[in-house]
C-alpha positions as protocol buffer text, in pm:
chain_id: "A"
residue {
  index: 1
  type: UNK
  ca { x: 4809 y: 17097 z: 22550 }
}
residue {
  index: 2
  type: UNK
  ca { x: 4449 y: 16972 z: 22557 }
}
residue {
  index: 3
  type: UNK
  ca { x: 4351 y: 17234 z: 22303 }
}
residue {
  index: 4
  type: UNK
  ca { x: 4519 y: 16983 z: 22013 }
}
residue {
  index: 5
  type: UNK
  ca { x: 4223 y: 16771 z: 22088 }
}
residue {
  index: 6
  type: UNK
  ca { x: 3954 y: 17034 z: 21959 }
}
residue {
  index: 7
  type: UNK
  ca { x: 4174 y: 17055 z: 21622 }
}
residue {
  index: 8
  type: UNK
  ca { x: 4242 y: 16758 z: 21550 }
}
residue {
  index: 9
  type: UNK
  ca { x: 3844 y: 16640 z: 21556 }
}
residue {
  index: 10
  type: UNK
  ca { x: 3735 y: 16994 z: 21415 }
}
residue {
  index: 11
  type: UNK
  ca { x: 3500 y: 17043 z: 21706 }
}
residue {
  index: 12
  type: UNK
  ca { x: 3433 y: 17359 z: 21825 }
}
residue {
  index: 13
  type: UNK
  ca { x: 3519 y: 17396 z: 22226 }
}
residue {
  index: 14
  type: UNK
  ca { x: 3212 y: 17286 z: 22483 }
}
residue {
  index: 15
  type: UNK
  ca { x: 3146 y: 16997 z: 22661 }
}
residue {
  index: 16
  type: UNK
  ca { x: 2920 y: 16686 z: 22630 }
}
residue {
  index: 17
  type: UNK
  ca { x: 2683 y: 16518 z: 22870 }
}
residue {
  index: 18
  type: UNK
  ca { x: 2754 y: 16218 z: 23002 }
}
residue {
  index: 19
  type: UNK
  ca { x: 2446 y: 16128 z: 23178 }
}
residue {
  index: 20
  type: UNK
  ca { x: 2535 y: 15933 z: 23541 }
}
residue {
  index: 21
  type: UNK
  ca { x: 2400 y: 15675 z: 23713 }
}
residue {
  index: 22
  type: UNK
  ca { x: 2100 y: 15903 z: 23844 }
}
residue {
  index: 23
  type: UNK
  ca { x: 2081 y: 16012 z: 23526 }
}
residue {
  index: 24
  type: UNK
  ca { x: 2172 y: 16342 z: 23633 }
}
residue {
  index: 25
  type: UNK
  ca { x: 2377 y: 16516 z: 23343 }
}
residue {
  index: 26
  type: UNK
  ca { x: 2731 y: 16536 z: 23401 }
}
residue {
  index: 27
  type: UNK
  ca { x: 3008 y: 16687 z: 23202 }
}
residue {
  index: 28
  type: UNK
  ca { x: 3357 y: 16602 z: 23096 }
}
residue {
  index: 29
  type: UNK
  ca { x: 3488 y: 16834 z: 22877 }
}
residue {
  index: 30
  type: UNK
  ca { x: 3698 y: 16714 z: 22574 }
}
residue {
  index: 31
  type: UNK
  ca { x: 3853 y: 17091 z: 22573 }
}
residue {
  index: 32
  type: UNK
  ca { x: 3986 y: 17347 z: 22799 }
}
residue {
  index: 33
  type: UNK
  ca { x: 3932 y: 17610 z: 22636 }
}
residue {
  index: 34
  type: UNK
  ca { x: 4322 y: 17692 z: 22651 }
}
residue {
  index: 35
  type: UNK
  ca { x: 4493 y: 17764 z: 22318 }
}
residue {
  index: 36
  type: UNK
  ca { x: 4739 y: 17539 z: 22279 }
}
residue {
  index: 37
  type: UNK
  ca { x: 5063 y: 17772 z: 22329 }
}
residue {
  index: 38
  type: UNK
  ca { x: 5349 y: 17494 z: 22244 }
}
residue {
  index: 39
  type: UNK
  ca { x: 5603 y: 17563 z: 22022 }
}
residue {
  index: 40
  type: UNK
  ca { x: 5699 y: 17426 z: 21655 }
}
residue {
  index: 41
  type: UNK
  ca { x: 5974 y: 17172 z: 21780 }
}
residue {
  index: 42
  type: UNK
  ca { x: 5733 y: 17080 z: 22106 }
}
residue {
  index: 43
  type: UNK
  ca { x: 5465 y: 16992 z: 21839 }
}
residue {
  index: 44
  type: UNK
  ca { x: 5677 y: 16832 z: 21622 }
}
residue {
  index: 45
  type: UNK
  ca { x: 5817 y: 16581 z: 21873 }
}
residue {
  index: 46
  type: UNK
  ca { x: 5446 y: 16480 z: 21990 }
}
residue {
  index: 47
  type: UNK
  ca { x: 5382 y: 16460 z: 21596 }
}
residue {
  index: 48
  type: UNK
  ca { x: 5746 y: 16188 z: 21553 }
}
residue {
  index: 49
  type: UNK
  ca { x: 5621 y: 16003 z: 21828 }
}
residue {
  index: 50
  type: UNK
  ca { x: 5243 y: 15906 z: 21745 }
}
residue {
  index: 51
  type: UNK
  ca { x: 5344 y: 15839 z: 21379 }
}
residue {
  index: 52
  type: UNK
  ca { x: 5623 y: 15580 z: 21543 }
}
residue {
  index: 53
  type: UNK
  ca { x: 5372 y: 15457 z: 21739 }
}
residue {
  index: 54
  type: UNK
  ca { x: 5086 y: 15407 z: 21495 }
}
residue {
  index: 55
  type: UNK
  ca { x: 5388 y: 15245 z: 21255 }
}
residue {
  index: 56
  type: UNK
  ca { x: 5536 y: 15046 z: 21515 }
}
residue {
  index: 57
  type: UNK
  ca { x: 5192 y: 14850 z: 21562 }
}
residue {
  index: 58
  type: UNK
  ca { x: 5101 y: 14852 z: 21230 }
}
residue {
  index: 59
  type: UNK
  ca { x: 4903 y: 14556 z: 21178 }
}
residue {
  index: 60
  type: UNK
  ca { x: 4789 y: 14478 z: 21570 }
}
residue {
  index: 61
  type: UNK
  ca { x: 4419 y: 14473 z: 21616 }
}
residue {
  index: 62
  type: UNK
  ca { x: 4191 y: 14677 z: 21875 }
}
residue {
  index: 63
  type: UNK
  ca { x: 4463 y: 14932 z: 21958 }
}
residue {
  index: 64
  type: UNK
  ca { x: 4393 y: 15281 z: 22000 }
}
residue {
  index: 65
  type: UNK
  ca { x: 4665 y: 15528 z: 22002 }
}
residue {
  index: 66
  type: UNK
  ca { x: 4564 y: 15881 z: 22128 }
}
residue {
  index: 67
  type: UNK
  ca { x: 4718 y: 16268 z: 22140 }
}
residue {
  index: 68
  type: UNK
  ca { x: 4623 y: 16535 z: 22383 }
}
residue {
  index: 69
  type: UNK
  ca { x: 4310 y: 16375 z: 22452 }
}
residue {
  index: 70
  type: UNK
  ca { x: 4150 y: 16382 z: 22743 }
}
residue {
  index: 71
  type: UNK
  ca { x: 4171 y: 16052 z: 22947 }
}
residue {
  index: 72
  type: UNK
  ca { x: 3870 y: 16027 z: 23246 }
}
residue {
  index: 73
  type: UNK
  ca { x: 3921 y: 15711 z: 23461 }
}
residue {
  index: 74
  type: UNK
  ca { x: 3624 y: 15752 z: 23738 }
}
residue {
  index: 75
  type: UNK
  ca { x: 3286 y: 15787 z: 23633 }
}
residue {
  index: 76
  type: UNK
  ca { x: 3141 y: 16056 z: 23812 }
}
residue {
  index: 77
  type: UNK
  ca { x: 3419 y: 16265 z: 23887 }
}
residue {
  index: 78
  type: UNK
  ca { x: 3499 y: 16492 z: 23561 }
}
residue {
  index: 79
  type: UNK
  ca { x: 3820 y: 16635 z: 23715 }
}
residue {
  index: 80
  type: UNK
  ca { x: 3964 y: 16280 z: 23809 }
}
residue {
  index: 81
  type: UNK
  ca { x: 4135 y: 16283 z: 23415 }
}
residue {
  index: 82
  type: UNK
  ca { x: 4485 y: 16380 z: 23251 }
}
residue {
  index: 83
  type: UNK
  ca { x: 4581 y: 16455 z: 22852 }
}
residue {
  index: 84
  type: UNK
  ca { x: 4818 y: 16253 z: 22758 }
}
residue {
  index: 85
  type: UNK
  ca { x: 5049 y: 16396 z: 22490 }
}
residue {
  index: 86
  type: UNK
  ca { x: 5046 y: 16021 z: 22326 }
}
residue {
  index: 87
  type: UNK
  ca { x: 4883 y: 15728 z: 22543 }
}
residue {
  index: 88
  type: UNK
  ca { x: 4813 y: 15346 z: 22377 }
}
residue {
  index: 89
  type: UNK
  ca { x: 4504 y: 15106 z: 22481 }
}
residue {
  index: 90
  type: UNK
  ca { x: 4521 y: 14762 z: 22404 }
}
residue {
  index: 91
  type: UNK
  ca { x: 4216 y: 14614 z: 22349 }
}
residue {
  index: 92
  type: UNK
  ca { x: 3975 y: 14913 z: 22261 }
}
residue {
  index: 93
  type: UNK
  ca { x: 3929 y: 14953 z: 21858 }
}
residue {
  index: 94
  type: UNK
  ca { x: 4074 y: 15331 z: 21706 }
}
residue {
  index: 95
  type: UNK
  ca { x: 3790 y: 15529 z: 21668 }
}
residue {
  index: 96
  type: UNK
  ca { x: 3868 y: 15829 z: 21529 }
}
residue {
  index: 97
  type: UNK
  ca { x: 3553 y: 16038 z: 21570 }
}
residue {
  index: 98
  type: UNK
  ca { x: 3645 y: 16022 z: 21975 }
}
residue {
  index: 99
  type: UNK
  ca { x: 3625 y: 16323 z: 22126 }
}
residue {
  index: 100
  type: UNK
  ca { x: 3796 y: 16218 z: 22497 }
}
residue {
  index: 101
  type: UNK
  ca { x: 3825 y: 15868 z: 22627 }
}
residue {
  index: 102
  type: UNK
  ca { x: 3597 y: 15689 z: 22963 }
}
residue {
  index: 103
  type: UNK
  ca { x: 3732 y: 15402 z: 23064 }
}
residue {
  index: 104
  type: UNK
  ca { x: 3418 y: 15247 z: 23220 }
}
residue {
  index: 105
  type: UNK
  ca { x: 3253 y: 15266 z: 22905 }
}
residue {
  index: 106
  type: UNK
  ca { x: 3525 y: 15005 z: 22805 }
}
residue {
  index: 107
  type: UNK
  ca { x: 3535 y: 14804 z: 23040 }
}
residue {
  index: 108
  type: UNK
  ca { x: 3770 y: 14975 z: 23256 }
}
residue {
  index: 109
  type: UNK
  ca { x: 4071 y: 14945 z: 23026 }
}
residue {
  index: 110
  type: UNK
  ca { x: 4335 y: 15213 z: 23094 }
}
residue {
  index: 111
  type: UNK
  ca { x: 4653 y: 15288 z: 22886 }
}
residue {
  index: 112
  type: UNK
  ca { x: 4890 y: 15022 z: 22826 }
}
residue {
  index: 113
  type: UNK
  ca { x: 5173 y: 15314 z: 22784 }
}
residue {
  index: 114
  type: UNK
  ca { x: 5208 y: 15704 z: 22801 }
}
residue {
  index: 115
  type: UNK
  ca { x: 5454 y: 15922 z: 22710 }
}
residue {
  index: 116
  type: UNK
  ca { x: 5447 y: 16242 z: 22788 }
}
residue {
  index: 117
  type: UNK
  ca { x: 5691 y: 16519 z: 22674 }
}
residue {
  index: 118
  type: UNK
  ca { x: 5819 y: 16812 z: 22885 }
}
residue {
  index: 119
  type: UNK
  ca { x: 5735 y: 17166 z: 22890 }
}
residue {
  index: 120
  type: UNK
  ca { x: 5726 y: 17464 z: 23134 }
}
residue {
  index: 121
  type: UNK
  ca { x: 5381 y: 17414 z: 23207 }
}
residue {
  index: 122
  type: UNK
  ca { x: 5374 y: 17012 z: 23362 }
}
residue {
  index: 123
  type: UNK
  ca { x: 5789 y: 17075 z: 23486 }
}
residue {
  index: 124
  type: UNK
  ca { x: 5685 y: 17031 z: 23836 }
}
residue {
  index: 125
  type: UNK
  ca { x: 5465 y: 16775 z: 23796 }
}
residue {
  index: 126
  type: UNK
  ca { x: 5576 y: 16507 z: 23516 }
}
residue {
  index: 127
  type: UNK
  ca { x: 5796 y: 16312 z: 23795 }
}
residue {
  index: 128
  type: UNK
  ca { x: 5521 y: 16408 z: 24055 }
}
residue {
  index: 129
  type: UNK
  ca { x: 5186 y: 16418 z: 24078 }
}
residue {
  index: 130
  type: UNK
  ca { x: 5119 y: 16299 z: 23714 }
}
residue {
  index: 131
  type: UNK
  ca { x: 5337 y: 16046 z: 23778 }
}
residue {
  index: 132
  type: UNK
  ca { x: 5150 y: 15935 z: 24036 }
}
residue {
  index: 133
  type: UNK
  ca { x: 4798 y: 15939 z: 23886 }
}
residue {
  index: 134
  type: UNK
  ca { x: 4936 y: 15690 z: 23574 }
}
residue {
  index: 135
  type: UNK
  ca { x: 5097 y: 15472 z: 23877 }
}
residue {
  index: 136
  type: UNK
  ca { x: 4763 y: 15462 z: 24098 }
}
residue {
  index: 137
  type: UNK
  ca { x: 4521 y: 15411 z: 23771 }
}
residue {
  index: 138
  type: UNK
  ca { x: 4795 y: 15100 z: 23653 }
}
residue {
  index: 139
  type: UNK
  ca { x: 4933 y: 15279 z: 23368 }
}
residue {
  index: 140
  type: UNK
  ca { x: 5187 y: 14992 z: 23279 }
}
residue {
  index: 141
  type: UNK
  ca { x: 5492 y: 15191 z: 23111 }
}
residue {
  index: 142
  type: UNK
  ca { x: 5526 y: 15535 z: 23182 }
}
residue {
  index: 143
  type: UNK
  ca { x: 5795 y: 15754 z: 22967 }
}
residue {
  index: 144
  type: UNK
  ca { x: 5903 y: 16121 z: 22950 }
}
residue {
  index: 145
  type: UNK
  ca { x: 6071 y: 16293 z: 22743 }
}
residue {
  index: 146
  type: UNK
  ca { x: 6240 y: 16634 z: 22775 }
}
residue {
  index: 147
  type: UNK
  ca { x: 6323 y: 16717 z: 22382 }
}
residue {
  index: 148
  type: UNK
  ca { x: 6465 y: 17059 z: 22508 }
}
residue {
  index: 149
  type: UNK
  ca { x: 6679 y: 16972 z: 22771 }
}
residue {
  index: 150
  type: UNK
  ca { x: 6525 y: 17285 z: 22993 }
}
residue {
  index: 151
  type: UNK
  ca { x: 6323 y: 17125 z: 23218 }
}
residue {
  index: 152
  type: UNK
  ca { x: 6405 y: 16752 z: 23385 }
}
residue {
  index: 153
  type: UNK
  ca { x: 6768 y: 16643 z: 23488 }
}
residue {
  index: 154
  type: UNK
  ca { x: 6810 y: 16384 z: 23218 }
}
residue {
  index: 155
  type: UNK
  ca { x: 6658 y: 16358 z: 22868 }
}
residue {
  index: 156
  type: UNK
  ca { x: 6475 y: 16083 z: 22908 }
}
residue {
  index: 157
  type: UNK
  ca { x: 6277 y: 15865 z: 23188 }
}
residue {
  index: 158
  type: UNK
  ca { x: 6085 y: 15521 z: 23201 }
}
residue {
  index: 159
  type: UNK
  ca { x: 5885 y: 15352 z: 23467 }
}
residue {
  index: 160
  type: UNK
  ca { x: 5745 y: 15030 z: 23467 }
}
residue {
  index: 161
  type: UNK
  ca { x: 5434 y: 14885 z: 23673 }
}
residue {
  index: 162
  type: UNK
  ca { x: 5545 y: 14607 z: 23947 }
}
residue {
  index: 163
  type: UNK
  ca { x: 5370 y: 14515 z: 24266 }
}
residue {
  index: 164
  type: UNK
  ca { x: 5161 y: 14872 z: 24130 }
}
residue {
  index: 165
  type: UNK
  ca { x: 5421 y: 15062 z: 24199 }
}
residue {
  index: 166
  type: UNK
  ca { x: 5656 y: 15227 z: 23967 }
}
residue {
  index: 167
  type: UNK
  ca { x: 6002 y: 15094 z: 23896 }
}
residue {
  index: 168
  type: UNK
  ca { x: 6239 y: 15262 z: 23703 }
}
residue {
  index: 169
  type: UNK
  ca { x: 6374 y: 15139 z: 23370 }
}
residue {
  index: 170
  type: UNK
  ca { x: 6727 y: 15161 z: 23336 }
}
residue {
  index: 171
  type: UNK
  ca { x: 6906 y: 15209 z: 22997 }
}
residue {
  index: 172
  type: UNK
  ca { x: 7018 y: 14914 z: 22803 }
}
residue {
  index: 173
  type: UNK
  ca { x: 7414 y: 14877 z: 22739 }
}
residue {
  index: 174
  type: UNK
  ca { x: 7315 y: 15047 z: 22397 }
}
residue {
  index: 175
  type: UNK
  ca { x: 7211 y: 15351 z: 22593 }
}
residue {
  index: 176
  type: UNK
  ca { x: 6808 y: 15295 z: 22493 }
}
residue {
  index: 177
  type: UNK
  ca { x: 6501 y: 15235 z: 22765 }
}
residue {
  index: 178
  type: UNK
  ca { x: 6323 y: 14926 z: 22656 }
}
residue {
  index: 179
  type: UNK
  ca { x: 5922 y: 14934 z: 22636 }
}
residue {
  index: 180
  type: UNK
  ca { x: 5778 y: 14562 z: 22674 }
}
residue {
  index: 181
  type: UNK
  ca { x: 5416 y: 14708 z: 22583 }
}
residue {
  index: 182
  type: UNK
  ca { x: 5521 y: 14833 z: 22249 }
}
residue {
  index: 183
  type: UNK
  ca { x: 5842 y: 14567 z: 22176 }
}
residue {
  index: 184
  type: UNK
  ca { x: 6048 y: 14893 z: 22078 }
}
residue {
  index: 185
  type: UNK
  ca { x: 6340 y: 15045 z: 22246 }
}
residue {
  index: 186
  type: UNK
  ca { x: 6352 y: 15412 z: 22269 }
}
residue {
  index: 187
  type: UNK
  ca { x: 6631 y: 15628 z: 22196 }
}
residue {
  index: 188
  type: UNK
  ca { x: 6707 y: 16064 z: 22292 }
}
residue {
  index: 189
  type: UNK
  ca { x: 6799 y: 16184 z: 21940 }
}
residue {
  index: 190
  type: UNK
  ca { x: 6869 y: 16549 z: 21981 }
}
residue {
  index: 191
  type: UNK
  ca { x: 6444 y: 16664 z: 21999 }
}
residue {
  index: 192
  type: UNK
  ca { x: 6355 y: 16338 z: 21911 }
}
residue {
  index: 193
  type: UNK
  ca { x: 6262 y: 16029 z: 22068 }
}
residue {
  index: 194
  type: UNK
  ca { x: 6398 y: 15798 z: 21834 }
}
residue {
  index: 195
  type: UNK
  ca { x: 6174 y: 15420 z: 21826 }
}
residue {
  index: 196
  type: UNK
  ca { x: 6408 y: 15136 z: 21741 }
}
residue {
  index: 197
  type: UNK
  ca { x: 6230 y: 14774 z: 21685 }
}
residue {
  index: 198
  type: UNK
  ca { x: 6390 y: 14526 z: 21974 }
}
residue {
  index: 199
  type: UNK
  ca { x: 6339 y: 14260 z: 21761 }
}
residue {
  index: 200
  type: UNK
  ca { x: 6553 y: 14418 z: 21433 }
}
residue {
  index: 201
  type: UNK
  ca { x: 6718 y: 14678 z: 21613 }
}
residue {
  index: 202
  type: UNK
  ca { x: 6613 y: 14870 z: 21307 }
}
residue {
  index: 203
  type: UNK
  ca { x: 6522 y: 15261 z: 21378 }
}
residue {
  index: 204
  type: UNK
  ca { x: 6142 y: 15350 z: 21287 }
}
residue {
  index: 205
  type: UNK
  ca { x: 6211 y: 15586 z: 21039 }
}
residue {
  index: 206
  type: UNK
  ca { x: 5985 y: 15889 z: 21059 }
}
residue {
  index: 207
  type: UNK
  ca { x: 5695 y: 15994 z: 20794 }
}
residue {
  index: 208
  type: UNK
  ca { x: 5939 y: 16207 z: 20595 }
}
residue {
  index: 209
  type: UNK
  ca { x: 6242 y: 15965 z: 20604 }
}
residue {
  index: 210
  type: UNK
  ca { x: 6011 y: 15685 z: 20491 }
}
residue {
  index: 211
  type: UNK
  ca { x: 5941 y: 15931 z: 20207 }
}
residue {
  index: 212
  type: UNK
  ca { x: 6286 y: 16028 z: 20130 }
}
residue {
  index: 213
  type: UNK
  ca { x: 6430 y: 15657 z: 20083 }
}
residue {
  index: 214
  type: UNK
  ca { x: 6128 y: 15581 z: 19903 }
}
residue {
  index: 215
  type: UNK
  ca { x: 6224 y: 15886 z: 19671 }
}
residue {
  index: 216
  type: UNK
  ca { x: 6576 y: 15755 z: 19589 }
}
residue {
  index: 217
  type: UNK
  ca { x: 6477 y: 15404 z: 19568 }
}
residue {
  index: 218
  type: UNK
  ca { x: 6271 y: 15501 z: 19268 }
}
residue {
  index: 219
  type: UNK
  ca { x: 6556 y: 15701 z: 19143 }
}
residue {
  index: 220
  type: UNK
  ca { x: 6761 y: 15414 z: 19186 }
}
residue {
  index: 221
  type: UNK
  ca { x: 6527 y: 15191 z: 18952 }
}
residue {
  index: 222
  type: UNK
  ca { x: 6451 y: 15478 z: 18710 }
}
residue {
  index: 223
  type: UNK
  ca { x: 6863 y: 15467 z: 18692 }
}
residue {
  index: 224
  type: UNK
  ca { x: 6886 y: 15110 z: 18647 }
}
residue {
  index: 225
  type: UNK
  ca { x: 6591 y: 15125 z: 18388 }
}
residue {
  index: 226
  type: UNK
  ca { x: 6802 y: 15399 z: 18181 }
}
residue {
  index: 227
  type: UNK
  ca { x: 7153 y: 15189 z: 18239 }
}
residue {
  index: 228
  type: UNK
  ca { x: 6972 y: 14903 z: 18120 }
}
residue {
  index: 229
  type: UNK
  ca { x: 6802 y: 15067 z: 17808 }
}
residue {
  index: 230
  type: UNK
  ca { x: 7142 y: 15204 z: 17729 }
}
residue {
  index: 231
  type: UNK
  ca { x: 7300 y: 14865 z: 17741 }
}
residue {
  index: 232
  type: UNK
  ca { x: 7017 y: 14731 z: 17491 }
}
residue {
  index: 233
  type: UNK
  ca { x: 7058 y: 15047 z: 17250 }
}
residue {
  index: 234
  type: UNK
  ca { x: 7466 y: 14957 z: 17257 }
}
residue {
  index: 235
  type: UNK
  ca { x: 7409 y: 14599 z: 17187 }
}
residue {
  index: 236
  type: UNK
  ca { x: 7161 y: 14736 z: 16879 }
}
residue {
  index: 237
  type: UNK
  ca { x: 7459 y: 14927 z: 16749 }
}
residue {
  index: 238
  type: UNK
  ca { x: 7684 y: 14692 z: 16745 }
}
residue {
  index: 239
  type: UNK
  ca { x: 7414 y: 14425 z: 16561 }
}
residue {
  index: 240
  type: UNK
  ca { x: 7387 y: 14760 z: 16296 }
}
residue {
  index: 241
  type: UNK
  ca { x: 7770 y: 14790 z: 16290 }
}
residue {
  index: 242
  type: UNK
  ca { x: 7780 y: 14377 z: 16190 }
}
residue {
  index: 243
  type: UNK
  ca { x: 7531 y: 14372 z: 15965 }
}
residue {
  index: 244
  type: UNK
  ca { x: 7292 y: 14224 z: 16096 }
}
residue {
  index: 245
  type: UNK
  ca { x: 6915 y: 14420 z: 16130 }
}
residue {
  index: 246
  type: UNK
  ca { x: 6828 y: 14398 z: 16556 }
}
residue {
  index: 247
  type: UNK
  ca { x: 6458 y: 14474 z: 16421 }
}
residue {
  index: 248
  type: UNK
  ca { x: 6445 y: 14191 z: 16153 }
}
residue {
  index: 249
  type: UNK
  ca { x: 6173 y: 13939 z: 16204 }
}
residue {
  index: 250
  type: UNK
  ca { x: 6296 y: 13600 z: 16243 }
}
């Protein structure tokens, strides 16, 4: 999972120094090493979701929205961290030259909201000991996702942060799980995790739908354009037909 990390910055795998309080180096790798062994539809789902994400917010300021990056919450202890496959911070600015994300070096911030989507390799431990590092470190919403069906006894879970501990979030009447960080409900749609805005109750549409209704909404003025020209030609014809010249200058 991590290994998305290294290709989506184009860094080759290593580590970096952080240097700690002794100034003793320390490292916290923004790679594994581990190829990233998901398949197409696993990859695709992570890919829906942090394009609804990013669109959903559109507009908010200092919000960084992260994939398979490596999240490190205590400084001086490199293995205290988790990937998220999508995780949201309010309040830190997107920077998109970030290779893994401290959260001492931002004040302690953590992620508003994680999702995390399921696969063989995290089955045992999405409603387990993940679950429990987002709950200890105040992760406010916490969602899965099992786009396969293979792995988790329902489709879709949400938690929510009270009294620090986690509290289930139970489906609306409409069948969605509402997330108060991001104002959108969220919806299983076959291997997608459809976003709906709770305000419009409008769907997000994804990249490609965006791109398709944009398509046929220009084909749907070039049409009008032609109907219209058509209509203006006719008129013309008629003008001919009477006698009178349509191109004579008054």
């Amino acid at each position: 999972m991590t290994a998305a990390a290294e290709r989506r910055t184009g860094q080759k795998k290593g580590r970096r120094p952080t240097p700690s309080a002794d100034d003793e180096p320390i490292d916290y790798p923004y790679s594994d090493g581990a190829p990233l062994g998901e398949s197409e539809p696993h990859m695709q789902c992570i890919r829906w979701l942090l394009d609804a994400v990013e669109d959903a917010l559109q507009g908010r300021e200092e919000i960084s929205i992260h994939g398979d990056m490596f999240w490190y919450w205590r400084e001086g202890r490199p293995r205290a961290n988790r990937a998220p496959d999508v995780m949201v911070l309010f309040g830190v600015p997107m920077d998109p030259t970030r290779l893994s994300y401290k959260s001492w070096e931002h004040g302690g911030i953590v992620p508003a909201v994680i999702i995390e989507t399921a696969s063989a390799k995290q089955e045992s431990q999405l409603l387990g000991a993940i679950k429990r590092d987002y709950e200890r470190q105040g992760v406010k919403e916490y969602f899965v996702f099992d786009w396969s069906r293979h792995y988790l006894k329902q489709p879709l879970y949400g938690f929510r942060l009270a009294a620090r501990k986690y509290q289930e979030i139970l489906p609306g009447a409409d069948g969605c799980l509402m997330s108060e960080q991001l104002g959108v409900k969220m919806r299983d749609e076959a291997r997608m995790l459809r976003l709906v805005d709770a305000l419009t109750n409008s769907p997000i549409p994804t990249r490609s739908e965006r791109l398709g209704m944009q398509q046929r909404q220009l084909a749907k003025r070039e049409a009008e354009l032609a109907r219209q020209a058509a209509e203006i030609e006719r008129t013309r014809e008629l003008l001919r037909k009477a006698g009178i010249n349509p191109d004579a200058k008054p």
